[in-house]
Structures are given as C-alpha cells and as structure tokens.
Amino acid sequence: MNGPEIVFEVAPELRLFVPHERRRGRTGVVTDGVSTLGHVVESLGVPLTEAGSLLVDGRPVPASYVPGAGEHVEVRAVERPQRVPGAPLRFLLDVHLGTLARRLRLLGVDAAYESEDIGDPALAALSARERRVLLSRDRGLLRRREIWAGAYVYSDRPAEQLRDVLGRFTPVLVPWSRCTACNGTLVEADKESVSERLERGTQTSYDVFAQCTACGRVYWRGAHHAHLEAVVADAVREFGGTPDV
C-alpha cells in the first residue's frame, strides 16, 4: 500500500490475532486511503466478530469509516457478556468442535453441529438462514460476510472452550433437556415405552429414562453419568442454572 499512515492499536485480548511486531502497543499502518476501517482491521488479522468498539482519536466510529492520515485507531475487544439481539440465542459449531457441541447440549443450550465437513459456504449460509451464532477456530470462516453472527473459540481444550462460550454469551442453562447426539428435546419416558431400545442389562438395572423427541435416542443414568454430572455442576456453579431438571 502507498497511502495515508494511521496509528493502530489493539486490545491485549486481541493481540494473538496480529503479527508479533504489532503486539507491543501502537504501531504504524500504511493504508490505501479508500478501504474501510473494518477491512483494515481484518487485513491485520483480527476477525470483526472479535472487535468491539472501534475508536478513532478516542471517538467511536462504525466499521465502514475510512481512516485518514495520522489518526489513532484503537480496536477494543467485544464486551462480555455479549448480547446478540434479533433472535433467540442459538449456536452453530463447525466440524472441529464436536465435544463443545455435546457439552453445550448437555447443559440445554441449542447447539447445531454437523459431524461431517459441509464446507464454509454452507456453514455461513446455515448461520444466516437459522440466525445462529457461528462458533469456530477458523478465522477465515468468521470473515465470511454472509454469516449472521459469529465468535472465535479461543482455546483448543473443550473444558476451556465451554467456559469461554458460557462466559461470553451467558445462555440460559437447562441441563439434561437436550439430546447430545442430535440437539433435539428430551422428555421423560417410562421403561415400557422404550424397552425395545434397551439391552437386557439396562432394563434390569435402571428405571428412569428420557427420550429424544427428534431422533428417538434413549437416555439413562449409566456408567458415565458421574462425569457428566461433574461437568453440569461446574457450569451451573459458575454460570447459573438448575443442576437437575
């Protein structure tokens, strides 16, 4: 580029996105004089889904603002908790976030997920069509203009990913109310109605069941329930909700 030079600074939380030489504070950036601030921010590595207030010489401006020579641009992080107006809070997760999807569903959070890679254009279109917040660690995917809303998942560890999403969006938690396999709604089921789906050992050992209204999968408090209870209890203790419904 050969145009106006601006002074660029990102919040500490966002410095992982920019090149190392820009992580120490204010640095100069030469622009082309016609690109919007949103384009400049993204060209330097910061997804707009992660940018909160954009300030020019201390005053807030929209992403469509075209910065001029000598102006000081400050990119702040998204405020937490983040509100997503315009639709019920629902999520869409990319193919790499299957464990996070299942844990969100365990807590009763509406989390759509495709176990096969359907491609970035299809994910972005689904986000727009169903008005879901697209969760991903793919910065390129989050830059697609057609997504309705999106958020970068900062950790590669499921437990930290869950805390990140719950802390950022504070969804209402209703544990044990969704199918972890398909995201459908669970309802109580008597043993007789689901007996054909159970192995003999399960029939004789358990009496309390739930069934998914979408895929028909049956749930009971089996061998892994203690681990799942711990996940639920930790989330409810930190972010609120009812531990058992």
PDB file of C-alpha atoms in Angstrom:
ATOM      1  CA  MET A   1       0.000   0.000   0.000  1.00  0.00           C
ATOM      2  CA  ASN A   2       1.055   3.571  -0.607  1.00  0.00           C
ATOM      3  CA  GLY A   3      -1.328   5.917   1.145  1.00  0.00           C
ATOM      4  CA  PRO A   4      -2.141   7.539   4.488  1.00  0.00           C
ATOM      5  CA  GLU A   5      -0.438   6.121   7.560  1.00  0.00           C
ATOM      6  CA  ILE A   6      -2.514   5.579  10.676  1.00  0.00           C
ATOM      7  CA  VAL A   7      -1.569   4.599  14.215  1.00  0.00           C
ATOM      8  CA  PHE A   8      -3.031   1.195  15.043  1.00  0.00           C
ATOM      9  CA  GLU A   9      -3.529  -0.398  18.454  1.00  0.00           C
ATOM     10  CA  VAL A  10      -5.457  -3.491  19.520  1.00  0.00           C
ATOM     11  CA  ALA A  11      -6.663  -4.521  22.961  1.00  0.00           C
ATOM     12  CA  PRO A  12      -4.435  -7.030  24.792  1.00  0.00           C
ATOM     13  CA  GLU A  13      -7.110  -9.729  24.379  1.00  0.00           C
ATOM     14  CA  LEU A  14      -6.849  -9.413  20.602  1.00  0.00           C
ATOM     15  CA  ARG A  15      -3.092  -9.351  20.183  1.00  0.00           C
ATOM     16  CA  LEU A  16      -2.921 -13.068  19.436  1.00  0.00           C
ATOM     17  CA  PHE A  17      -4.524 -12.280  16.068  1.00  0.00           C
ATOM     18  CA  VAL A  18      -1.991  -9.714  14.841  1.00  0.00           C
ATOM     19  CA  PRO A  19       1.655 -10.233  13.778  1.00  0.00           C
ATOM     20  CA  HIS A  20       4.206 -10.275  16.587  1.00  0.00           C
ATOM     21  CA  GLU A  21       5.587  -6.869  15.686  1.00  0.00           C
ATOM     22  CA  ARG A  22       2.166  -5.321  16.380  1.00  0.00           C
ATOM     23  CA  ARG A  23       1.613  -6.896  19.788  1.00  0.00           C
ATOM     24  CA  ARG A  24       3.582  -4.388  21.817  1.00  0.00           C
ATOM     25  CA  GLY A  25       1.165  -1.476  21.505  1.00  0.00           C
ATOM     26  CA  ARG A  26       0.828   1.321  18.958  1.00  0.00           C
ATOM     27  CA  THR A  27       2.292   0.703  15.521  1.00  0.00           C
ATOM     28  CA  GLY A  28       2.073   2.488  12.185  1.00  0.00           C
ATOM     29  CA  VAL A  29      -0.056   1.075   9.370  1.00  0.00           C
ATOM     30  CA  VAL A  30       0.006   2.390   5.807  1.00  0.00           C
ATOM     31  CA  THR A  31      -3.467   2.203   4.227  1.00  0.00           C
ATOM     32  CA  ASP A  32      -4.679   2.732   0.658  1.00  0.00           C
ATOM     33  CA  GLY A  33      -6.849   5.701   1.652  1.00  0.00           C
ATOM     34  CA  VAL A  34     -10.111   4.115   0.462  1.00  0.00           C
ATOM     35  CA  SER A  35     -10.520   0.906   2.475  1.00  0.00           C
ATOM     36  CA  THR A  36     -12.898   0.903   5.412  1.00  0.00           C
ATOM     37  CA  LEU A  37     -11.677   0.501   8.954  1.00  0.00           C
ATOM     38  CA  GLY A  38     -13.353  -2.896   9.087  1.00  0.00           C
ATOM     39  CA  HIS A  39     -11.301  -4.037   6.112  1.00  0.00           C
ATOM     40  CA  VAL A  40      -8.098  -2.688   7.666  1.00  0.00           C
ATOM     41  CA  VAL A  41      -8.795  -4.450  10.958  1.00  0.00           C
ATOM     42  CA  GLU A  42      -9.431  -7.772   9.224  1.00  0.00           C
ATOM     43  CA  SER A  43      -6.423  -7.390   6.932  1.00  0.00           C
ATOM     44  CA  LEU A  44      -4.270  -7.157  10.043  1.00  0.00           C
ATOM     45  CA  GLY A  45      -5.685 -10.455  11.318  1.00  0.00           C
ATOM     46  CA  VAL A  46      -8.489  -9.510  13.718  1.00  0.00           C
ATOM     47  CA  PRO A  47     -11.897 -11.056  12.862  1.00  0.00           C
ATOM     48  CA  LEU A  48     -14.626  -8.430  13.154  1.00  0.00           C
ATOM     49  CA  THR A  49     -16.585 -10.907  15.282  1.00  0.00           C
ATOM     50  CA  GLU A  50     -13.959 -10.255  17.984  1.00  0.00           C
ATOM     51  CA  ALA A  51     -13.776  -6.484  17.614  1.00  0.00           C
ATOM     52  CA  GLY A  52     -15.908  -4.473  19.979  1.00  0.00           C
ATOM     53  CA  SER A  53     -15.761  -0.688  19.890  1.00  0.00           C
ATOM     54  CA  LEU A  54     -13.660   0.903  17.142  1.00  0.00           C
ATOM     55  CA  LEU A  55     -12.234   4.234  18.258  1.00  0.00           C
ATOM     56  CA  VAL A  56     -10.573   6.890  16.108  1.00  0.00           C
ATOM     57  CA  ASP A  57      -8.787   9.541  18.166  1.00  0.00           C
ATOM     58  CA  GLY A  58     -10.928   8.435  21.100  1.00  0.00           C
ATOM     59  CA  ARG A  59     -14.333   8.654  19.417  1.00  0.00           C
ATOM     60  CA  PRO A  60     -16.402   5.611  18.380  1.00  0.00           C
ATOM     61  CA  VAL A  61     -16.825   5.023  14.649  1.00  0.00           C
ATOM     62  CA  PRO A  62     -18.526   2.302  12.564  1.00  0.00           C
ATOM     63  CA  ALA A  63     -16.597  -0.367  10.671  1.00  0.00           C
ATOM     64  CA  SER A  64     -17.497   1.491   7.457  1.00  0.00           C
ATOM     65  CA  TYR A  65     -15.395   4.509   8.489  1.00  0.00           C
ATOM     66  CA  VAL A  66     -12.409   5.271   6.234  1.00  0.00           C
ATOM     67  CA  PRO A  67      -9.423   6.255   8.403  1.00  0.00           C
ATOM     68  CA  GLY A  68      -7.281   9.239   7.463  1.00  0.00           C
ATOM     69  CA  ALA A  69      -3.606  10.068   7.802  1.00  0.00           C
ATOM     70  CA  GLY A  70      -2.302  10.359  11.339  1.00  0.00           C
ATOM     71  CA  GLU A  71      -5.460   9.113  13.026  1.00  0.00           C
ATOM     72  CA  HIS A  72      -5.115   6.850  16.029  1.00  0.00           C
ATOM     73  CA  VAL A  73      -7.226   3.700  15.667  1.00  0.00           C
ATOM     74  CA  GLU A  74      -7.983   1.637  18.745  1.00  0.00           C
ATOM     75  CA  VAL A  75      -9.670  -1.751  18.458  1.00  0.00           C
ATOM     76  CA  ARG A  76     -11.295  -2.914  21.667  1.00  0.00           C
ATOM     77  CA  ALA A  77     -12.424  -6.442  22.460  1.00  0.00           C
ATOM     78  CA  VAL A  78     -16.074  -7.443  22.480  1.00  0.00           C
ATOM     79  CA  GLU A  79     -17.712  -6.623  25.798  1.00  0.00           C
ATOM     80  CA  ARG A  80     -18.720  -9.574  27.919  1.00  0.00           C
ATOM     81  CA  PRO A  81     -21.390 -10.723  28.372  1.00  0.00           C
ATOM     82  CA  GLN A  82     -22.114 -10.166  24.693  1.00  0.00           C
ATOM     83  CA  ARG A  83     -25.733  -9.590  23.705  1.00  0.00           C
ATOM     84  CA  VAL A  84     -26.943 -10.919  20.354  1.00  0.00           C
ATOM     85  CA  PRO A  85     -30.208  -9.132  19.525  1.00  0.00           C
ATOM     86  CA  GLY A  86     -32.626 -10.128  16.811  1.00  0.00           C
ATOM     87  CA  ALA A  87     -33.203 -13.820  17.519  1.00  0.00           C
ATOM     88  CA  PRO A  88     -33.168 -16.385  20.328  1.00  0.00           C
ATOM     89  CA  LEU A  89     -29.611 -17.245  21.334  1.00  0.00           C
ATOM     90  CA  ARG A  90     -28.667 -20.342  19.325  1.00  0.00           C
ATOM     91  CA  PHE A  91     -25.341 -21.657  18.135  1.00  0.00           C
ATOM     92  CA  LEU A  92     -23.850 -23.405  15.118  1.00  0.00           C
ATOM     93  CA  LEU A  93     -20.495 -25.136  15.548  1.00  0.00           C
ATOM     94  CA  ASP A  94     -18.058 -26.163  12.844  1.00  0.00           C
ATOM     95  CA  VAL A  95     -16.857 -29.731  12.357  1.00  0.00           C
ATOM     96  CA  HIS A  96     -13.875 -29.336  14.711  1.00  0.00           C
ATOM     97  CA  LEU A  97     -15.975 -28.500  17.789  1.00  0.00           C
ATOM     98  CA  GLY A  98     -17.934 -31.698  18.333  1.00  0.00           C
ATOM     99  CA  THR A  99     -17.064 -32.099  22.013  1.00  0.00           C
ATOM    100  CA  LEU A 100     -18.036 -28.499  22.732  1.00  0.00           C
ATOM    101  CA  ALA A 101     -21.340 -29.034  20.904  1.00  0.00           C
ATOM    102  CA  ARG A 102     -22.161 -32.067  23.029  1.00  0.00           C
ATOM    103  CA  ARG A 103     -21.320 -30.237  26.255  1.00  0.00           C
ATOM    104  CA  LEU A 104     -23.469 -27.262  25.311  1.00  0.00           C
ATOM    105  CA  ARG A 105     -26.343 -29.628  24.554  1.00  0.00           C
ATOM    106  CA  LEU A 106     -25.773 -31.393  27.871  1.00  0.00           C
ATOM    107  CA  LEU A 107     -26.452 -28.019  29.503  1.00  0.00           C
ATOM    108  CA  GLY A 108     -29.612 -27.484  27.443  1.00  0.00           C
ATOM    109  CA  VAL A 109     -28.087 -24.924  25.061  1.00  0.00           C
ATOM    110  CA  ASP A 110     -29.333 -25.036  21.455  1.00  0.00           C
ATOM    111  CA  ALA A 111     -26.179 -26.048  19.560  1.00  0.00           C
ATOM    112  CA  ALA A 112     -26.413 -27.240  15.964  1.00  0.00           C
ATOM    113  CA  TYR A 113     -23.445 -29.230  14.692  1.00  0.00           C
ATOM    114  CA  GLU A 114     -22.554 -31.112  11.527  1.00  0.00           C
ATOM    115  CA  SER A 115     -20.372 -34.176  12.154  1.00  0.00           C
ATOM    116  CA  GLU A 116     -19.159 -34.009   8.546  1.00  0.00           C
ATOM    117  CA  ASP A 117     -17.456 -31.019   6.964  1.00  0.00           C
ATOM    118  CA  ILE A 118     -20.151 -29.363   4.839  1.00  0.00           C
ATOM    119  CA  GLY A 119     -17.834 -26.520   3.804  1.00  0.00           C
ATOM    120  CA  ASP A 120     -17.531 -22.884   4.806  1.00  0.00           C
ATOM    121  CA  PRO A 121     -20.157 -21.505   2.360  1.00  0.00           C
ATOM    122  CA  ALA A 122     -22.797 -23.962   3.626  1.00  0.00           C
ATOM    123  CA  LEU A 123     -21.991 -23.215   7.282  1.00  0.00           C
ATOM    124  CA  ALA A 124     -22.190 -19.470   6.703  1.00  0.00           C
ATOM    125  CA  ALA A 125     -25.492 -19.858   4.839  1.00  0.00           C
ATOM    126  CA  LEU A 126     -26.922 -22.009   7.643  1.00  0.00           C
ATOM    127  CA  SER A 127     -25.882 -19.415  10.207  1.00  0.00           C
ATOM    128  CA  ALA A 128     -27.744 -16.747   8.241  1.00  0.00           C
ATOM    129  CA  ARG A 129     -30.803 -18.867   7.487  1.00  0.00           C
ATOM    130  CA  GLU A 130     -31.356 -20.031  11.069  1.00  0.00           C
ATOM    131  CA  ARG A 131     -29.884 -16.953  12.768  1.00  0.00           C
ATOM    132  CA  ARG A 132     -27.334 -18.896  14.742  1.00  0.00           C
ATOM    133  CA  VAL A 133     -24.069 -17.635  16.221  1.00  0.00           C
ATOM    134  CA  LEU A 134     -21.334 -19.477  14.333  1.00  0.00           C
ATOM    135  CA  LEU A 135     -18.595 -20.767  16.653  1.00  0.00           C
ATOM    136  CA  SER A 136     -15.243 -21.628  15.090  1.00  0.00           C
ATOM    137  CA  ARG A 137     -11.472 -21.514  15.454  1.00  0.00           C
ATOM    138  CA  ASP A 138     -11.216 -20.796  11.718  1.00  0.00           C
ATOM    139  CA  ARG A 139     -10.614 -17.066  11.243  1.00  0.00           C
ATOM    140  CA  GLY A 140     -11.279 -17.299   7.519  1.00  0.00           C
ATOM    141  CA  LEU A 141     -14.720 -18.784   8.136  1.00  0.00           C
ATOM    142  CA  LEU A 142     -15.581 -15.990  10.568  1.00  0.00           C
ATOM    143  CA  ARG A 143     -14.689 -13.400   7.922  1.00  0.00           C
ATOM    144  CA  ARG A 144     -17.433 -14.572   5.570  1.00  0.00           C
ATOM    145  CA  ARG A 145     -19.879 -11.728   5.105  1.00  0.00           C
ATOM    146  CA  GLU A 146     -22.984 -13.911   4.930  1.00  0.00           C
ATOM    147  CA  ILE A 147     -22.778 -15.263   8.493  1.00  0.00           C
ATOM    148  CA  TRP A 148     -25.439 -13.858  10.798  1.00  0.00           C
ATOM    149  CA  ALA A 149     -23.183 -13.642  13.846  1.00  0.00           C
ATOM    150  CA  GLY A 150     -20.016 -15.390  14.898  1.00  0.00           C
ATOM    151  CA  ALA A 151     -17.429 -15.881  17.604  1.00  0.00           C
ATOM    152  CA  TYR A 152     -13.886 -17.200  17.717  1.00  0.00           C
ATOM    153  CA  VAL A 153     -13.305 -20.070  20.154  1.00  0.00           C
ATOM    154  CA  TYR A 154     -10.006 -19.186  21.797  1.00  0.00           C
ATOM    155  CA  SER A 155      -8.904 -22.497  23.316  1.00  0.00           C
ATOM    156  CA  ASP A 156      -8.376 -25.936  21.826  1.00  0.00           C
ATOM    157  CA  ARG A 157      -9.377 -27.622  25.102  1.00  0.00           C
ATOM    158  CA  PRO A 158     -13.096 -28.500  25.462  1.00  0.00           C
ATOM    159  CA  ALA A 159     -13.382 -27.501  29.132  1.00  0.00           C
ATOM    160  CA  GLU A 160     -11.880 -24.066  28.434  1.00  0.00           C
ATOM    161  CA  GLN A 161     -13.944 -23.721  25.260  1.00  0.00           C
ATOM    162  CA  LEU A 162     -17.107 -24.292  27.261  1.00  0.00           C
ATOM    163  CA  ARG A 163     -16.185 -21.700  29.887  1.00  0.00           C
ATOM    164  CA  ASP A 164     -15.316 -19.228  27.126  1.00  0.00           C
ATOM    165  CA  VAL A 165     -18.669 -19.583  25.357  1.00  0.00           C
ATOM    166  CA  LEU A 166     -20.739 -19.597  28.550  1.00  0.00           C
ATOM    167  CA  GLY A 167     -18.910 -16.562  29.917  1.00  0.00           C
ATOM    168  CA  ARG A 168     -19.175 -14.637  26.662  1.00  0.00           C
ATOM    169  CA  PHE A 169     -22.845 -15.246  25.850  1.00  0.00           C
ATOM    170  CA  THR A 170     -24.363 -16.314  29.220  1.00  0.00           C
ATOM    171  CA  PRO A 171     -27.013 -18.613  27.686  1.00  0.00           C
ATOM    172  CA  VAL A 172     -29.778 -19.934  29.923  1.00  0.00           C
ATOM    173  CA  LEU A 173     -28.739 -23.362  31.190  1.00  0.00           C
ATOM    174  CA  VAL A 174     -31.333 -26.132  31.412  1.00  0.00           C
ATOM    175  CA  PRO A 175     -29.226 -29.286  31.916  1.00  0.00           C
ATOM    176  CA  TRP A 176     -30.428 -32.708  30.777  1.00  0.00           C
ATOM    177  CA  SER A 177     -33.045 -31.212  28.460  1.00  0.00           C
ATOM    178  CA  ARG A 178     -31.393 -31.789  25.058  1.00  0.00           C
ATOM    179  CA  CYS A 179     -30.171 -34.786  23.133  1.00  0.00           C
ATOM    180  CA  THR A 180     -26.375 -34.676  22.996  1.00  0.00           C
ATOM    181  CA  ALA A 181     -26.480 -36.623  19.721  1.00  0.00           C
ATOM    182  CA  CYS A 182     -28.868 -34.506  17.633  1.00  0.00           C
ATOM    183  CA  ASN A 183     -29.791 -31.408  19.694  1.00  0.00           C
ATOM    184  CA  GLY A 184     -33.450 -32.475  19.968  1.00  0.00           C
ATOM    185  CA  THR A 185     -35.600 -32.027  23.063  1.00  0.00           C
ATOM    186  CA  LEU A 186     -35.696 -34.738  25.754  1.00  0.00           C
ATOM    187  CA  VAL A 187     -38.864 -35.865  27.516  1.00  0.00           C
ATOM    188  CA  GLU A 188     -39.416 -38.357  30.322  1.00  0.00           C
ATOM    189  CA  ALA A 189     -40.098 -41.885  29.138  1.00  0.00           C
ATOM    190  CA  ASP A 190     -41.389 -44.906  31.035  1.00  0.00           C
ATOM    191  CA  LYS A 191     -39.448 -48.136  30.809  1.00  0.00           C
ATOM    192  CA  GLU A 192     -42.180 -49.998  28.968  1.00  0.00           C
ATOM    193  CA  SER A 193     -42.323 -47.499  26.109  1.00  0.00           C
ATOM    194  CA  VAL A 194     -38.570 -47.694  25.441  1.00  0.00           C
ATOM    195  CA  SER A 195     -37.893 -51.320  26.403  1.00  0.00           C
ATOM    196  CA  GLU A 196     -37.363 -52.418  22.786  1.00  0.00           C
ATOM    197  CA  ARG A 197     -34.439 -49.980  22.528  1.00  0.00           C
ATOM    198  CA  LEU A 198     -32.710 -51.270  25.684  1.00  0.00           C
ATOM    199  CA  GLU A 199     -30.342 -54.144  26.272  1.00  0.00           C
ATOM    200  CA  ARG A 200     -31.423 -56.647  28.911  1.00  0.00           C
ATOM    201  CA  GLY A 201     -28.861 -55.462  31.458  1.00  0.00           C
ATOM    202  CA  THR A 202     -30.058 -51.881  31.143  1.00  0.00           C
ATOM    203  CA  GLN A 203     -33.695 -52.951  31.526  1.00  0.00           C
ATOM    204  CA  THR A 204     -32.984 -54.696  34.803  1.00  0.00           C
ATOM    205  CA  SER A 205     -30.607 -52.068  36.247  1.00  0.00           C
ATOM    206  CA  TYR A 206     -32.368 -48.764  35.551  1.00  0.00           C
ATOM    207  CA  ASP A 207     -35.881 -47.390  35.940  1.00  0.00           C
ATOM    208  CA  VAL A 208     -35.605 -43.696  34.990  1.00  0.00           C
ATOM    209  CA  PHE A 209     -35.346 -42.828  31.301  1.00  0.00           C
ATOM    210  CA  ALA A 210     -35.597 -39.906  28.904  1.00  0.00           C
ATOM    211  CA  GLN A 211     -36.078 -40.000  25.153  1.00  0.00           C
ATOM    212  CA  CYS A 212     -35.276 -37.581  22.362  1.00  0.00           C
ATOM    213  CA  THR A 213     -38.374 -36.349  20.547  1.00  0.00           C
ATOM    214  CA  ALA A 214     -36.356 -35.910  17.345  1.00  0.00           C
ATOM    215  CA  CYS A 215     -34.159 -38.997  16.918  1.00  0.00           C
ATOM    216  CA  GLY A 216     -35.671 -41.356  19.486  1.00  0.00           C
ATOM    217  CA  ARG A 217     -32.429 -41.955  21.374  1.00  0.00           C
ATOM    218  CA  VAL A 218     -32.966 -43.154  24.960  1.00  0.00           C
ATOM    219  CA  TYR A 219     -31.010 -41.821  27.955  1.00  0.00           C
ATOM    220  CA  TRP A 220     -30.492 -43.136  31.475  1.00  0.00           C
ATOM    221  CA  ARG A 221     -28.035 -42.532  34.304  1.00  0.00           C
ATOM    222  CA  GLY A 222     -25.410 -45.045  33.262  1.00  0.00           C
ATOM    223  CA  ALA A 223     -21.730 -45.559  33.944  1.00  0.00           C
ATOM    224  CA  HIS A 224     -20.628 -42.172  32.593  1.00  0.00           C
ATOM    225  CA  HIS A 225     -23.249 -40.165  34.458  1.00  0.00           C
ATOM    226  CA  ALA A 226     -20.927 -39.147  37.302  1.00  0.00           C
ATOM    227  CA  HIS A 227     -18.556 -37.465  34.846  1.00  0.00           C
ATOM    228  CA  LEU A 228     -21.422 -35.675  33.118  1.00  0.00           C
ATOM    229  CA  GLU A 229     -22.850 -34.583  36.475  1.00  0.00           C
ATOM    230  CA  ALA A 230     -19.487 -33.002  37.296  1.00  0.00           C
ATOM    231  CA  VAL A 231     -19.490 -31.059  34.004  1.00  0.00           C
ATOM    232  CA  VAL A 232     -23.022 -29.836  34.697  1.00  0.00           C
ATOM    233  CA  ALA A 233     -22.334 -28.966  38.343  1.00  0.00           C
ATOM    234  CA  ASP A 234     -19.229 -26.932  37.467  1.00  0.00           C
ATOM    235  CA  ALA A 235     -21.079 -24.971  34.767  1.00  0.00           C
ATOM    236  CA  VAL A 236     -24.122 -24.291  36.945  1.00  0.00           C
ATOM    237  CA  ARG A 237     -21.976 -23.231  39.888  1.00  0.00           C
ATOM    238  CA  GLU A 238     -20.102 -20.673  37.755  1.00  0.00           C
ATOM    239  CA  PHE A 239     -22.762 -19.522  35.297  1.00  0.00           C
ATOM    240  CA  GLY A 240     -26.128 -20.255  36.940  1.00  0.00           C
ATOM    241  CA  GLY A 241     -28.992 -22.547  36.043  1.00  0.00           C
ATOM    242  CA  THR A 242     -30.605 -25.605  37.566  1.00  0.00           C
ATOM    243  CA  PRO A 243     -28.353 -28.644  38.032  1.00  0.00           C
ATOM    244  CA  ASP A 244     -31.147 -31.171  37.569  1.00  0.00           C
ATOM    245  CA  VAL A 245     -34.481 -30.965  35.765  1.00  0.00           C
TER     246      VAL A 245
END
